[in-house]
Coordinates of C-alpha atoms in Angstrom, one line a residue:
Chain A
M1 CA 0.0 0.0 0.0
A2 CA 1.5 3.3 -1.1
D3 CA 1.4 5.7 1.8
D4 CA 2.3 9.3 0.7
K5 CA 1.3 10.8 4.0
I6 CA 4.0 12.8 5.8
I7 CA 4.5 12.9 9.6
Y8 CA 5.2 16.2 11.2
A9 CA 6.3 16.0 14.8
T10 CA 6.4 19.3 16.7
F11 CA 8.8 19.9 19.6
D12 CA 9.0 23.0 21.7
D13 CA 12.6 22.8 22.5
D14 CA 15.6 22.5 20.2
M15 CA 17.6 20.3 22.6
V16 CA 14.7 17.9 23.0
L17 CA 14.4 17.6 19.2
L18 CA 18.1 17.0 18.9
E19 CA 18.1 14.2 21.4
S20 CA 15.0 12.7 19.8
A21 CA 16.6 12.9 16.3
K22 CA 19.7 11.1 17.7
K23 CA 17.6 8.3 19.1
L24 CA 15.5 7.9 16.0
T25 CA 18.4 7.9 13.6
G26 CA 20.1 5.5 15.9
K27 CA 17.2 3.1 15.1
G28 CA 17.6 3.7 11.4
V29 CA 14.8 6.2 10.9
Y30 CA 15.4 8.6 8.1
I31 CA 14.4 12.2 9.0
R32 CA 13.7 14.1 5.8
D33 CA 14.0 17.6 7.3
V34 CA 13.8 19.8 10.3
F35 CA 12.2 23.2 10.5
S36 CA 13.3 25.6 13.2
P37 CA 13.2 29.3 14.0
F38 CA 17.0 29.4 14.4
P39 CA 19.9 27.1 13.5
I40 CA 20.0 24.0 15.8
H41 CA 23.7 23.4 16.3
G42 CA 24.6 19.8 15.8
I43 CA 21.5 18.7 13.9
D44 CA 23.2 18.5 10.5
P45 CA 25.3 15.4 11.0
V46 CA 22.5 13.6 12.9
I47 CA 20.0 13.9 10.0
G48 CA 22.7 13.4 7.4
I49 CA 23.0 16.9 6.0
K50 CA 26.3 17.6 4.3
H51 CA 28.1 20.8 5.0
T52 CA 27.4 23.4 2.4
R53 CA 30.0 24.2 -0.3
L54 CA 29.1 27.9 -0.5
A55 CA 32.4 29.0 0.8
I56 CA 34.2 27.2 -2.0
A57 CA 31.9 28.9 -4.5
G58 CA 32.7 32.2 -2.8
F59 CA 36.4 31.6 -3.2
I60 CA 36.0 30.9 -6.9
Y61 CA 33.9 34.1 -7.4
G62 CA 36.6 36.0 -5.6
L63 CA 39.3 34.7 -7.9
I64 CA 37.2 35.6 -10.9
G65 CA 36.8 39.1 -9.5
L66 CA 40.5 39.5 -8.9
A67 CA 41.3 38.3 -12.4
L68 CA 38.7 40.6 -14.0
A69 CA 39.9 43.6 -12.1
V70 CA 43.5 43.1 -12.9
L71 CA 42.8 42.3 -16.6
G72 CA 40.5 45.3 -16.9
M73 CA 42.9 47.8 -15.4
Y74 CA 45.7 46.3 -17.5
Y75 CA 43.7 46.9 -20.6
F76 CA 42.4 50.4 -19.6
M77 CA 45.6 51.9 -18.2
I78 CA 48.4 50.1 -20.0
V79 CA 47.2 48.8 -23.4
D80 CA 44.4 51.1 -24.5
W81 CA 45.3 54.5 -23.2
P82 CA 48.4 54.8 -21.0
M83 CA 48.3 58.0 -19.0
N84 CA 51.3 60.1 -18.1
I85 CA 51.0 60.6 -14.4
G86 CA 53.9 62.7 -13.3
G87 CA 56.1 60.8 -15.7
K88 CA 55.9 57.6 -13.6
P89 CA 56.7 54.5 -15.6
N90 CA 53.7 52.5 -16.6
D91 CA 54.8 50.5 -19.6
F92 CA 54.2 47.2 -17.9
L93 CA 51.5 45.9 -15.5
I94 CA 54.1 45.3 -12.8
Q95 CA 55.1 48.9 -12.8
N96 CA 51.6 50.2 -12.2
L97 CA 50.4 47.3 -10.0
P98 CA 50.8 49.1 -6.6
A99 CA 48.1 51.6 -7.7
F100 CA 45.8 48.8 -8.8
V101 CA 45.8 47.0 -5.4
P102 CA 42.9 48.9 -3.8
I103 CA 40.5 48.3 -6.7
S104 CA 41.6 44.7 -7.2
F105 CA 40.8 44.1 -3.6
E106 CA 37.4 45.8 -3.7
F107 CA 36.4 44.0 -6.9
T108 CA 37.4 40.7 -5.5
V109 CA 35.2 41.3 -2.4
L110 CA 32.4 42.6 -4.6
L111 CA 32.2 39.6 -6.8
A112 CA 32.9 37.1 -4.0
A113 CA 30.1 38.5 -1.8
H114 CA 27.5 39.0 -4.5
G115 CA 28.3 35.8 -6.3
M116 CA 27.9 33.9 -3.0
A117 CA 24.7 35.7 -2.1
L118 CA 23.1 34.9 -5.5
T119 CA 24.2 31.3 -5.2
Y120 CA 22.8 31.2 -1.7
F121 CA 19.4 32.6 -2.8
L122 CA 19.2 30.2 -5.7
R123 CA 20.3 27.1 -3.8
N124 CA 17.9 27.8 -1.0
W125 CA 15.3 28.9 -3.5
T126 CA 14.6 32.0 -1.5
L127 CA 13.7 34.7 -4.0
P128 CA 11.0 37.4 -4.1
G129 CA 7.6 35.9 -4.7
V130 CA 8.5 32.3 -3.7
K131 CA 5.9 30.7 -1.4
A132 CA 7.1 29.5 2.0
R133 CA 7.1 25.7 2.5
N134 CA 7.3 25.5 6.2
P135 CA 4.6 23.1 7.5
Y136 CA 3.3 25.4 10.3
P137 CA 3.6 29.1 10.8
Y138 CA 5.0 28.5 14.3
T139 CA 8.2 27.0 13.0
T140 CA 9.5 30.5 12.5
D141 CA 8.5 31.6 16.0
D142 CA 9.2 29.2 18.8
K143 CA 8.5 25.6 17.7
F144 CA 10.7 23.0 16.0
V145 CA 9.3 20.4 13.5
M146 CA 10.6 17.2 12.2
E147 CA 9.5 15.9 8.9
I148 CA 9.5 12.1 8.4
H149 CA 8.1 10.2 5.4
P150 CA 6.9 6.8 6.5
S151 CA 7.3 5.5 2.9
E152 CA 11.0 6.0 3.2
N153 CA 11.3 4.0 6.3
Q154 CA 11.1 0.3 7.3
I155 CA 9.8 1.0 10.7
S156 CA 6.0 0.8 11.2
K157 CA 4.1 4.0 11.6
D158 CA 2.7 3.1 15.0
E159 CA 6.2 2.5 16.4
L160 CA 7.4 5.7 14.9
M161 CA 4.6 7.6 16.5
K162 CA 5.3 6.0 19.9
D163 CA 9.0 6.8 19.6
L164 CA 8.4 10.4 18.7
K165 CA 6.0 10.8 21.7
S166 CA 8.4 9.1 24.1
T167 CA 11.3 11.3 23.0
G168 CA 9.4 14.5 23.8
S169 CA 7.3 15.5 20.7
V170 CA 4.4 17.7 21.9
A171 CA 2.2 17.2 18.8
I172 CA 2.3 14.7 15.9
E173 CA 0.3 15.2 12.7
E174 CA 0.0 13.2 9.6
R175 CA -0.9 14.8 6.4
Chain B
M1 CA 25.3 24.0 22.9
Q2 CA 27.9 26.5 24.0
Q3 CA 28.7 27.0 27.7
E4 CA 29.6 30.3 29.2
A5 CA 31.2 31.2 32.4
A6 CA 28.6 32.1 35.0
I7 CA 30.6 35.1 35.9
R8 CA 29.7 36.8 32.7
E9 CA 26.7 39.0 33.0
P10 CA 23.6 37.9 31.1
L11 CA 22.9 39.5 27.8
I12 CA 19.1 38.9 27.8
L13 CA 17.4 39.9 31.0
G14 CA 14.2 38.7 32.5
E15 CA 12.6 35.3 32.1
K16 CA 12.2 35.0 28.4
T17 CA 11.1 32.2 26.2
Y18 CA 11.6 31.9 22.5
G19 CA 8.1 33.0 21.9
Q20 CA 8.4 36.0 24.1
I21 CA 11.5 37.2 22.3
T22 CA 9.4 37.1 19.1
D23 CA 6.6 39.0 20.7
D24 CA 8.8 41.7 22.3
V25 CA 10.6 42.4 19.0
L26 CA 7.5 42.3 16.9
K27 CA 5.4 44.5 19.2
P28 CA 6.3 47.7 17.4
V29 CA 6.0 46.1 14.0
V30 CA 2.5 44.6 14.4
G31 CA 1.2 47.4 16.7
K32 CA 0.6 51.1 16.0
A33 CA 3.4 53.7 16.3
N34 CA 3.3 55.7 19.5
R35 CA 3.3 59.5 19.8
S36 CA 7.1 59.9 20.3
W37 CA 7.7 58.0 17.1
W38 CA 5.4 60.4 15.2
I39 CA 7.0 63.5 16.8
A40 CA 10.5 62.3 15.9
F41 CA 9.4 61.3 12.4
G42 CA 7.8 64.7 11.9
I43 CA 10.9 66.6 12.9
A44 CA 13.1 64.4 10.8
A45 CA 10.8 64.7 7.8
I46 CA 10.8 68.5 8.0
M47 CA 14.6 68.5 8.2
A48 CA 14.8 66.1 5.3
L49 CA 12.4 68.2 3.1
W50 CA 14.4 71.4 3.9
G51 CA 17.6 69.6 2.9
I52 CA 16.1 68.2 -0.3
G53 CA 15.0 71.7 -1.1
C54 CA 18.5 73.1 -0.6
I55 CA 20.0 70.2 -2.6
L56 CA 17.6 70.9 -5.5
Y57 CA 18.5 74.6 -5.4
L58 CA 22.2 73.7 -5.4
L59 CA 21.8 71.4 -8.4
G60 CA 19.8 74.0 -10.3
T61 CA 22.0 76.9 -9.5
G62 CA 25.5 75.4 -9.1
V63 CA 28.1 74.7 -6.5
G64 CA 28.7 78.4 -6.2
T65 CA 25.8 78.6 -3.8
W66 CA 28.1 76.9 -1.2
G67 CA 30.7 79.0 0.5
L68 CA 33.6 77.4 -1.4
N69 CA 36.2 79.6 -3.0
K70 CA 39.3 79.3 -5.1
T71 CA 41.5 78.4 -2.1
V72 CA 39.0 76.3 -0.1
G73 CA 37.7 74.1 -2.8
W74 CA 36.6 71.4 -0.3
A75 CA 34.8 72.3 2.9
W76 CA 31.6 71.1 4.4
D77 CA 30.7 68.9 1.5
I78 CA 33.7 66.6 1.9
T79 CA 33.6 67.0 5.7
N80 CA 30.1 65.7 5.7
F81 CA 31.1 62.9 3.3
V82 CA 33.9 61.7 5.5
W83 CA 31.8 62.2 8.7
W84 CA 28.9 60.0 7.3
V85 CA 31.3 57.3 5.9
G86 CA 32.9 57.2 9.3
I87 CA 29.6 56.8 11.1
G88 CA 28.9 54.0 8.6
H89 CA 31.8 52.0 10.0
A90 CA 30.3 50.8 13.2
G91 CA 27.6 48.6 11.8
T92 CA 29.7 46.3 9.8
L93 CA 32.4 46.3 12.5
I94 CA 29.8 45.2 15.0
S95 CA 28.3 42.5 12.8
A96 CA 31.4 41.3 11.0
V97 CA 34.4 41.8 13.3
L98 CA 32.5 40.9 16.4
L99 CA 31.0 37.9 14.7
L100 CA 34.5 36.6 13.9
F101 CA 35.6 37.2 17.5
R102 CA 32.4 35.4 18.6
Q103 CA 31.3 38.3 20.8
K104 CA 27.7 37.5 21.6
W105 CA 26.8 41.0 22.8
R106 CA 26.8 42.1 19.2
M107 CA 23.5 40.3 18.7
A108 CA 21.3 42.8 20.4
I109 CA 22.8 45.7 18.4
N110 CA 24.0 44.5 15.1
R111 CA 20.7 44.7 13.2
S112 CA 20.1 48.4 14.0
A113 CA 23.8 49.2 13.7
E114 CA 23.9 47.8 10.3
A115 CA 20.8 49.6 9.3
M116 CA 22.5 52.8 10.5
T117 CA 25.6 51.9 8.5
I118 CA 23.6 51.5 5.3
F119 CA 21.7 54.8 5.8
A120 CA 24.9 56.6 6.8
V121 CA 26.7 55.3 3.7
M122 CA 23.8 56.5 1.6
M123 CA 24.0 59.9 3.1
A124 CA 27.8 59.9 2.5
A125 CA 27.2 59.1 -1.2
V126 CA 25.0 62.1 -1.5
W127 CA 28.0 64.5 -1.0
P128 CA 30.4 63.5 -3.7
G129 CA 27.4 63.3 -5.9
I130 CA 26.2 66.8 -5.4
H131 CA 29.7 68.1 -5.2
M132 CA 30.2 67.1 -8.8
G133 CA 28.0 70.1 -9.7
R134 CA 26.5 68.3 -12.7
I135 CA 25.1 65.3 -11.1
W136 CA 23.5 64.1 -14.3
L137 CA 27.0 63.3 -15.5
A138 CA 27.7 61.1 -12.5
Y139 CA 27.9 58.0 -14.6
F140 CA 31.3 59.1 -15.8
V141 CA 32.8 57.7 -12.6
F142 CA 32.3 54.3 -14.1
P143 CA 34.9 52.9 -16.5
L144 CA 33.2 53.7 -19.8
P145 CA 35.0 53.1 -23.1
N146 CA 36.9 55.9 -24.7
T147 CA 34.4 55.9 -27.6
F148 CA 31.8 57.2 -25.2
G149 CA 33.3 60.6 -25.5
S150 CA 35.9 60.7 -22.8
L151 CA 39.0 59.0 -21.5
W152 CA 38.8 56.0 -19.3
V153 CA 38.6 56.9 -15.6
N154 CA 42.0 57.1 -13.9
F155 CA 42.6 53.9 -12.0
N156 CA 45.6 55.4 -10.4
S157 CA 43.5 58.0 -8.6
P158 CA 42.3 57.5 -5.0
L159 CA 39.1 59.3 -5.9
L160 CA 38.3 56.4 -8.2
W161 CA 39.4 53.9 -5.6
D162 CA 36.8 55.6 -3.4
V163 CA 34.1 55.0 -6.0
F164 CA 34.9 51.3 -5.9
A165 CA 35.4 51.2 -2.1
I166 CA 32.1 53.0 -1.2
S167 CA 30.0 51.1 -3.7
T168 CA 31.4 47.7 -2.7
Y169 CA 31.0 48.6 1.0
F170 CA 27.5 49.8 0.5
S171 CA 26.3 46.9 -1.6
V172 CA 28.0 44.2 0.5
S173 CA 26.7 45.6 3.7
L174 CA 23.3 45.8 2.2
V175 CA 23.4 42.1 1.2
F176 CA 24.8 41.0 4.5
W177 CA 22.1 42.9 6.4
Y178 CA 19.3 41.6 4.2
I179 CA 20.4 38.0 4.4
G180 CA 20.2 38.3 8.2
L181 CA 16.8 39.9 7.9
I182 CA 15.2 37.2 5.7
P183 CA 14.5 34.7 8.5
D184 CA 13.1 37.5 10.7
F185 CA 10.8 38.7 8.0
A186 CA 9.6 35.1 7.7
T187 CA 8.8 35.3 11.4
I188 CA 6.7 38.4 10.9
R189 CA 5.1 36.9 7.9
D190 CA 3.9 33.9 9.9
K191 CA 2.9 36.1 12.8
V192 CA 0.8 38.9 11.3
T193 CA -2.8 38.4 10.4
Q194 CA -3.7 41.5 8.3
T195 CA -3.7 40.8 4.6
V196 CA -1.5 43.6 3.3
P197 CA 1.3 43.3 5.8
K198 CA 1.3 39.6 5.3
K199 CA 1.7 40.0 1.6
V200 CA 4.4 42.6 2.0
Y201 CA 6.4 40.5 4.5
S202 CA 6.0 37.3 2.6
L203 CA 7.5 39.2 -0.4
L204 CA 10.3 40.5 1.7
S205 CA 11.0 37.1 3.3
F206 CA 11.7 35.5 -0.1
G207 CA 9.8 32.4 0.9
W208 CA 12.1 31.4 3.8
T209 CA 11.3 28.1 5.3
G210 CA 14.0 27.6 7.9
N211 CA 14.8 24.0 7.1
A212 CA 18.0 22.4 8.3
K213 CA 20.0 22.8 5.1
A214 CA 18.9 26.4 4.7
W215 CA 20.2 27.2 8.2
N216 CA 23.4 25.4 7.4
R217 CA 23.9 27.6 4.4
F218 CA 22.8 30.7 6.4
E219 CA 25.5 30.2 9.0
E220 CA 28.1 29.6 6.4
I221 CA 27.3 32.6 4.3
S222 CA 27.1 34.8 7.5
L223 CA 30.5 33.7 8.5
V224 CA 32.1 34.1 5.1
L225 CA 30.5 37.5 4.5
A226 CA 31.8 38.5 7.9
G227 CA 35.2 37.4 6.8
L228 CA 34.9 39.4 3.6
A229 CA 33.4 42.4 5.2
T230 CA 36.1 42.7 7.9
P231 CA 39.0 43.7 5.6
L232 CA 36.4 45.8 3.7
V233 CA 35.7 47.9 6.8
F234 CA 39.3 48.6 7.1
S235 CA 39.9 49.2 3.4
V236 CA 37.1 51.7 2.9
H237 CA 38.2 54.3 5.4
S238 CA 41.8 53.7 4.5
I239 CA 40.9 54.5 0.9
V240 CA 38.9 57.6 2.0
S241 CA 42.0 58.7 3.9
M242 CA 44.1 58.3 0.7
D243 CA 41.9 60.9 -1.0
F244 CA 43.9 63.2 1.3
A245 CA 47.1 61.3 2.0
T246 CA 48.2 60.8 -1.6
S247 CA 48.0 64.5 -2.3
V248 CA 50.8 67.0 -1.6
I249 CA 48.9 69.4 0.7
P250 CA 50.7 70.0 4.0
G251 CA 48.7 68.4 6.7
W252 CA 47.2 65.8 4.4
H253 CA 50.4 64.2 3.0
T254 CA 51.0 61.8 5.9
T255 CA 51.3 58.0 6.1
I256 CA 49.5 57.9 9.4
F257 CA 46.2 58.7 7.8
P258 CA 44.8 55.2 7.0
P259 CA 44.9 53.7 10.5
Y260 CA 44.1 57.0 12.1
F261 CA 41.0 57.4 9.9
V262 CA 39.8 53.9 10.5
S263 CA 40.0 54.2 14.3
G264 CA 38.3 57.6 14.1
A265 CA 35.6 56.0 12.0
V266 CA 34.9 53.2 14.4
F267 CA 35.0 55.8 17.2
S268 CA 32.4 58.0 15.6
G269 CA 30.3 55.0 14.4
F270 CA 30.0 53.7 17.9
A271 CA 29.0 57.1 19.2
M272 CA 26.2 57.3 16.7
V273 CA 25.1 53.7 17.6
Q274 CA 24.9 54.9 21.2
T275 CA 22.9 58.0 20.3
L276 CA 20.4 55.9 18.4
L277 CA 20.1 52.8 20.6
I278 CA 19.8 54.7 23.9
I279 CA 16.7 56.3 22.5
M280 CA 15.5 53.2 20.7
R281 CA 15.7 50.9 23.7
K282 CA 13.6 53.3 25.8
V283 CA 11.0 54.1 23.2
M284 CA 10.6 50.5 22.0
N285 CA 10.9 48.9 25.5
L286 CA 14.0 46.9 24.6
E287 CA 15.8 47.4 27.9
N288 CA 15.9 43.6 28.5
Y289 CA 17.8 43.1 25.3
I290 CA 20.0 46.2 24.9
T291 CA 21.2 46.2 28.5
I292 CA 23.5 48.5 30.4
K293 CA 26.1 45.8 29.8
H294 CA 25.8 46.4 26.0
I295 CA 26.2 50.1 26.5
E296 CA 29.2 49.6 28.7
Y297 CA 30.9 47.4 26.1
M298 CA 30.3 50.0 23.5
N299 CA 31.7 52.7 25.7
I300 CA 34.8 50.5 26.2
V301 CA 35.2 50.4 22.4
I302 CA 34.8 54.2 22.4
I303 CA 37.7 54.6 25.0
V304 CA 40.0 52.3 23.0
T305 CA 39.3 53.9 19.6
G306 CA 39.2 57.4 21.1
S307 CA 42.6 56.9 22.7
I308 CA 44.0 55.6 19.4
V309 CA 42.7 58.7 17.7
G310 CA 44.3 60.8 20.5
V311 CA 47.7 59.1 20.0
A312 CA 47.3 59.7 16.3
Y313 CA 46.7 63.5 16.8
L314 CA 49.7 63.8 19.0
T315 CA 51.9 61.8 16.7
E316 CA 50.9 63.9 13.8
L317 CA 51.7 67.0 15.7
F318 CA 55.1 65.7 16.8
I319 CA 56.1 64.5 13.3
S320 CA 55.1 67.8 11.7
W321 CA 57.8 69.4 13.9
Y322 CA 60.3 66.5 13.9
S323 CA 60.2 66.1 10.1
G324 CA 61.7 69.6 9.7
V325 CA 59.4 70.3 6.8
E326 CA 58.5 73.9 7.4
Y327 CA 55.2 73.8 5.4
E328 CA 54.1 70.7 7.4
A329 CA 55.1 72.4 10.7
Y330 CA 53.3 75.5 9.7
A331 CA 50.1 73.7 8.8
F332 CA 49.9 72.2 12.3
L333 CA 50.8 75.4 14.0
N334 CA 48.2 77.1 12.0
R335 CA 45.6 74.5 13.0
A336 CA 46.2 75.0 16.7
T337 CA 46.8 78.7 16.9
G338 CA 45.6 80.1 13.6
P339 CA 42.1 81.6 12.9
Y340 CA 40.5 78.2 13.1
W341 CA 42.0 77.5 16.6
W342 CA 38.6 77.0 18.0
S343 CA 37.7 74.1 15.7
Y344 CA 41.1 72.4 16.5
W345 CA 40.5 72.7 20.3
A346 CA 36.9 71.6 19.9
M347 CA 38.1 68.5 18.2
M348 CA 40.8 67.9 20.8
T349 CA 38.4 68.3 23.7
C350 CA 35.6 66.3 22.2
N351 CA 37.7 63.4 20.9
V352 CA 40.7 63.1 23.1
I353 CA 40.0 64.5 26.5
S354 CA 36.3 63.8 27.1
P355 CA 36.1 60.1 26.2
Q356 CA 38.7 59.4 28.9
V357 CA 36.0 59.9 31.5
F358 CA 34.8 56.4 30.5
W359 CA 37.6 54.9 32.5
F360 CA 35.2 55.4 35.4
K361 CA 32.7 52.5 35.6
K362 CA 30.0 54.7 37.1
L363 CA 30.1 57.0 34.1
R364 CA 30.3 54.4 31.4
T365 CA 27.3 52.6 32.9
N366 CA 25.3 55.8 33.2
I367 CA 22.8 56.0 30.3
I368 CA 22.1 59.8 30.4
F369 CA 25.8 60.5 30.6
T370 CA 26.6 58.1 27.8
F371 CA 24.0 59.7 25.6
F372 CA 25.5 63.1 26.3
M373 CA 29.0 61.9 25.5
S374 CA 27.9 60.2 22.3
I375 CA 26.6 63.6 21.0
I376 CA 29.9 65.2 22.1
V377 CA 31.9 62.6 20.1
N378 CA 29.7 63.1 17.1
I379 CA 30.4 66.8 17.2
G380 CA 34.1 66.2 17.8
M381 CA 34.4 63.9 14.9
W382 CA 32.7 66.3 12.6
F383 CA 35.2 68.9 13.7
E384 CA 38.1 66.5 13.1
R385 CA 37.2 66.3 9.4
F386 CA 36.6 70.1 9.2
V387 CA 40.0 70.7 10.8
I388 CA 41.7 68.4 8.4
I389 CA 40.1 69.7 5.3
V390 CA 39.5 73.4 5.8
T391 CA 42.5 74.4 8.0
S392 CA 44.9 72.6 5.6
L393 CA 43.5 74.4 2.6
H394 CA 42.7 77.9 3.7
R395 CA 46.3 79.1 3.9
D396 CA 47.7 78.3 0.5
Y397 CA 51.4 78.5 -0.4
L398 CA 50.9 82.1 -1.5
P399 CA 49.8 84.4 1.3
S400 CA 47.9 86.4 -1.4
S401 CA 45.5 83.5 -1.8
W402 CA 44.8 83.0 1.9
T403 CA 41.1 83.0 2.7
M404 CA 38.6 81.9 5.2
F405 CA 35.6 79.6 4.6
H406 CA 32.1 80.8 5.5
P407 CA 29.3 78.4 5.1
T408 CA 26.1 79.7 3.3
Y409 CA 22.6 78.7 4.4
I410 CA 22.7 76.1 1.5
D411 CA 25.8 74.5 3.1
I412 CA 24.0 74.3 6.4
G413 CA 20.7 73.3 4.8
C414 CA 22.2 70.4 2.8
F415 CA 24.0 69.1 5.9
I416 CA 20.8 69.3 8.1
G417 CA 19.0 67.7 5.2
T418 CA 21.2 64.6 5.2
I419 CA 20.7 64.3 9.0
G420 CA 16.9 64.5 8.4
I421 CA 16.9 61.9 5.7
F422 CA 19.0 59.6 7.8
F423 CA 16.6 59.8 10.7
V424 CA 13.6 59.4 8.5
L425 CA 15.1 56.2 7.1
F426 CA 16.1 55.0 10.6
L427 CA 12.7 55.7 12.1
L428 CA 11.0 53.8 9.2
F429 CA 13.4 50.9 9.9
A430 CA 12.6 50.9 13.6
R431 CA 8.9 50.9 12.8
F432 CA 8.6 48.2 10.1
F433 CA 11.7 46.0 10.5
P434 CA 12.7 43.6 13.2
V435 CA 15.2 45.8 15.1
L436 CA 16.8 42.9 16.8
P437 CA 18.0 39.8 15.0
L438 CA 15.4 37.3 16.3
N439 CA 17.1 34.2 15.0
E440 CA 20.4 35.1 16.5
L441 CA 19.1 36.2 19.9
K442 CA 17.2 32.9 20.2
T443 CA 20.5 31.0 19.8
I444 CA 22.1 32.7 22.8
L445 CA 19.1 32.6 25.1
R446 CA 20.4 29.4 26.6
S447 CA 24.0 30.4 27.2
S448 CA 23.5 34.1 27.9
G449 CA 19.9 34.5 29.1
E450 CA 19.4 35.6 32.7
Q451 CA 17.1 32.8 33.7
Y452 CA 19.3 30.0 32.2
K453 CA 22.3 31.5 33.9
K454 CA 20.5 31.4 37.2
N455 CA 19.5 27.8 36.7
T456 CA 23.1 26.7 35.9
E457 CA 24.3 28.7 38.9
D458 CA 21.8 26.9 41.2
A459 CA 22.8 23.6 39.7
T460 CA 26.5 24.1 40.5
Q461 CA 25.9 25.4 44.0
H462 CA 23.7 22.5 45.2

């Protein structure tokens, strides 16, 4: 029998939810997701969430920014239209490089930060006009909710309910 | 869960639960504005309108309506620019540098300090914009191809570095601030019942759900953006200082400028945060979150940075004599004893001498006194920029071109206008935005809340 119903178990304390998640996953239950009003530290390895690679993406965006800035200034100031500034030598990039440091730095930060932010918005799918998918409005206030799909688990639904209740869930709903 | 020594004073007072934190912070957002908010808003709006009028007149008539002359080509405009940029340094310092140092006390103040930063940087950007005279040609600060009708912008010029620094700083701070706001907008979205606010906040919250992976990314991006914003804070005011330091004007051409400007910026920024938060905690009943301890911590930052600024002033003075450069020596002698002696001594008193009273614990934990001092520091830091800019310029190399600077009512009006616009924006923020970072405060309730601290204390004693 295909059962598409999802179990939402509400907790009113983050530490209780964490302990409960540890017990359940210890028994082999797969917890699909956890919704909370603030980050629960330590939940990620318990429910099998890998650490995000956003920082690596940020580093790459930063490198692109640095390269673009240096290339751009090389073209503007050395190739296309060298300026005579007090007769200072500027025939090669290396001679003019000290003056390019500030903008190279700023542009690196600019691209790293905005590239990362865009990636963050896209990966989270948080964009203007997107509808929120949290199961209950109170998960952004003071409650913590665990989402379990019985169809993904071997354990019987009754046993799951019993385990959730015994580990401190204050409300369990199936929908 | 993080543990904290019981000896540290709690950062959240009273017996709060997660739900109560939400309610306390959302009260002004979901409720109606009180009378003091309307009075403040009215005054700020009048100042803003007056300023906008002056700015429009300036743009229509020309920069000649300011008191500038051939010798003093920069005066209040750039003074105000540097003053506002300086104020805009506290927010990102609080949220980025203090995040990297894991200072939990930042959490009660970072949201509003960052809002202040963003509004202050906006006000700063007004000045070079209107100082151009022909603001409709402002797009020429961007690197446009030669075929556009002009040369490339000069990448060797600190003025162009400034364009990049300020725009990067502004946009990165804005994004950093907004990413932190999204989960809190989601809280408001799920809490309000009226249709229009619900629609608006759900648009602003970008459909945030708060699932585990999103929080994982949230924490990562906050940390990395803090890491990126930290050198940015230091670079921006360093670059602003290079507008002066790379020139050959005596009094400007000094290598001490970048660190001296950065510490001055943090000093003035914290003073402005104090000015705003001391009023805000009272009007919005946030005394349990923005505690005396927070105010004391900020006052400590003010002593440290104020002392650095003091040392810089004295070093500068000493070096002007020790260098043996007569022009340099004269510039400083003229500052202290010339026709602008009063502005020099106003700066010295407000920035160097008066913050030293914060060594007394009684004074740095006194709210009214702190408020008074914050105003003094704001005034002092305005005078610092005035002294640096006007007194260095007004006595040119040739005594025949020596002049004084007299502000016109347009100078004064534009300055008052930016203060007005700043306060209009800040009051709107305080009214419609979550002024405390809900999601961050909730994470420290256990380790730094008063009630939890008491419980752990009881547990260790018995």
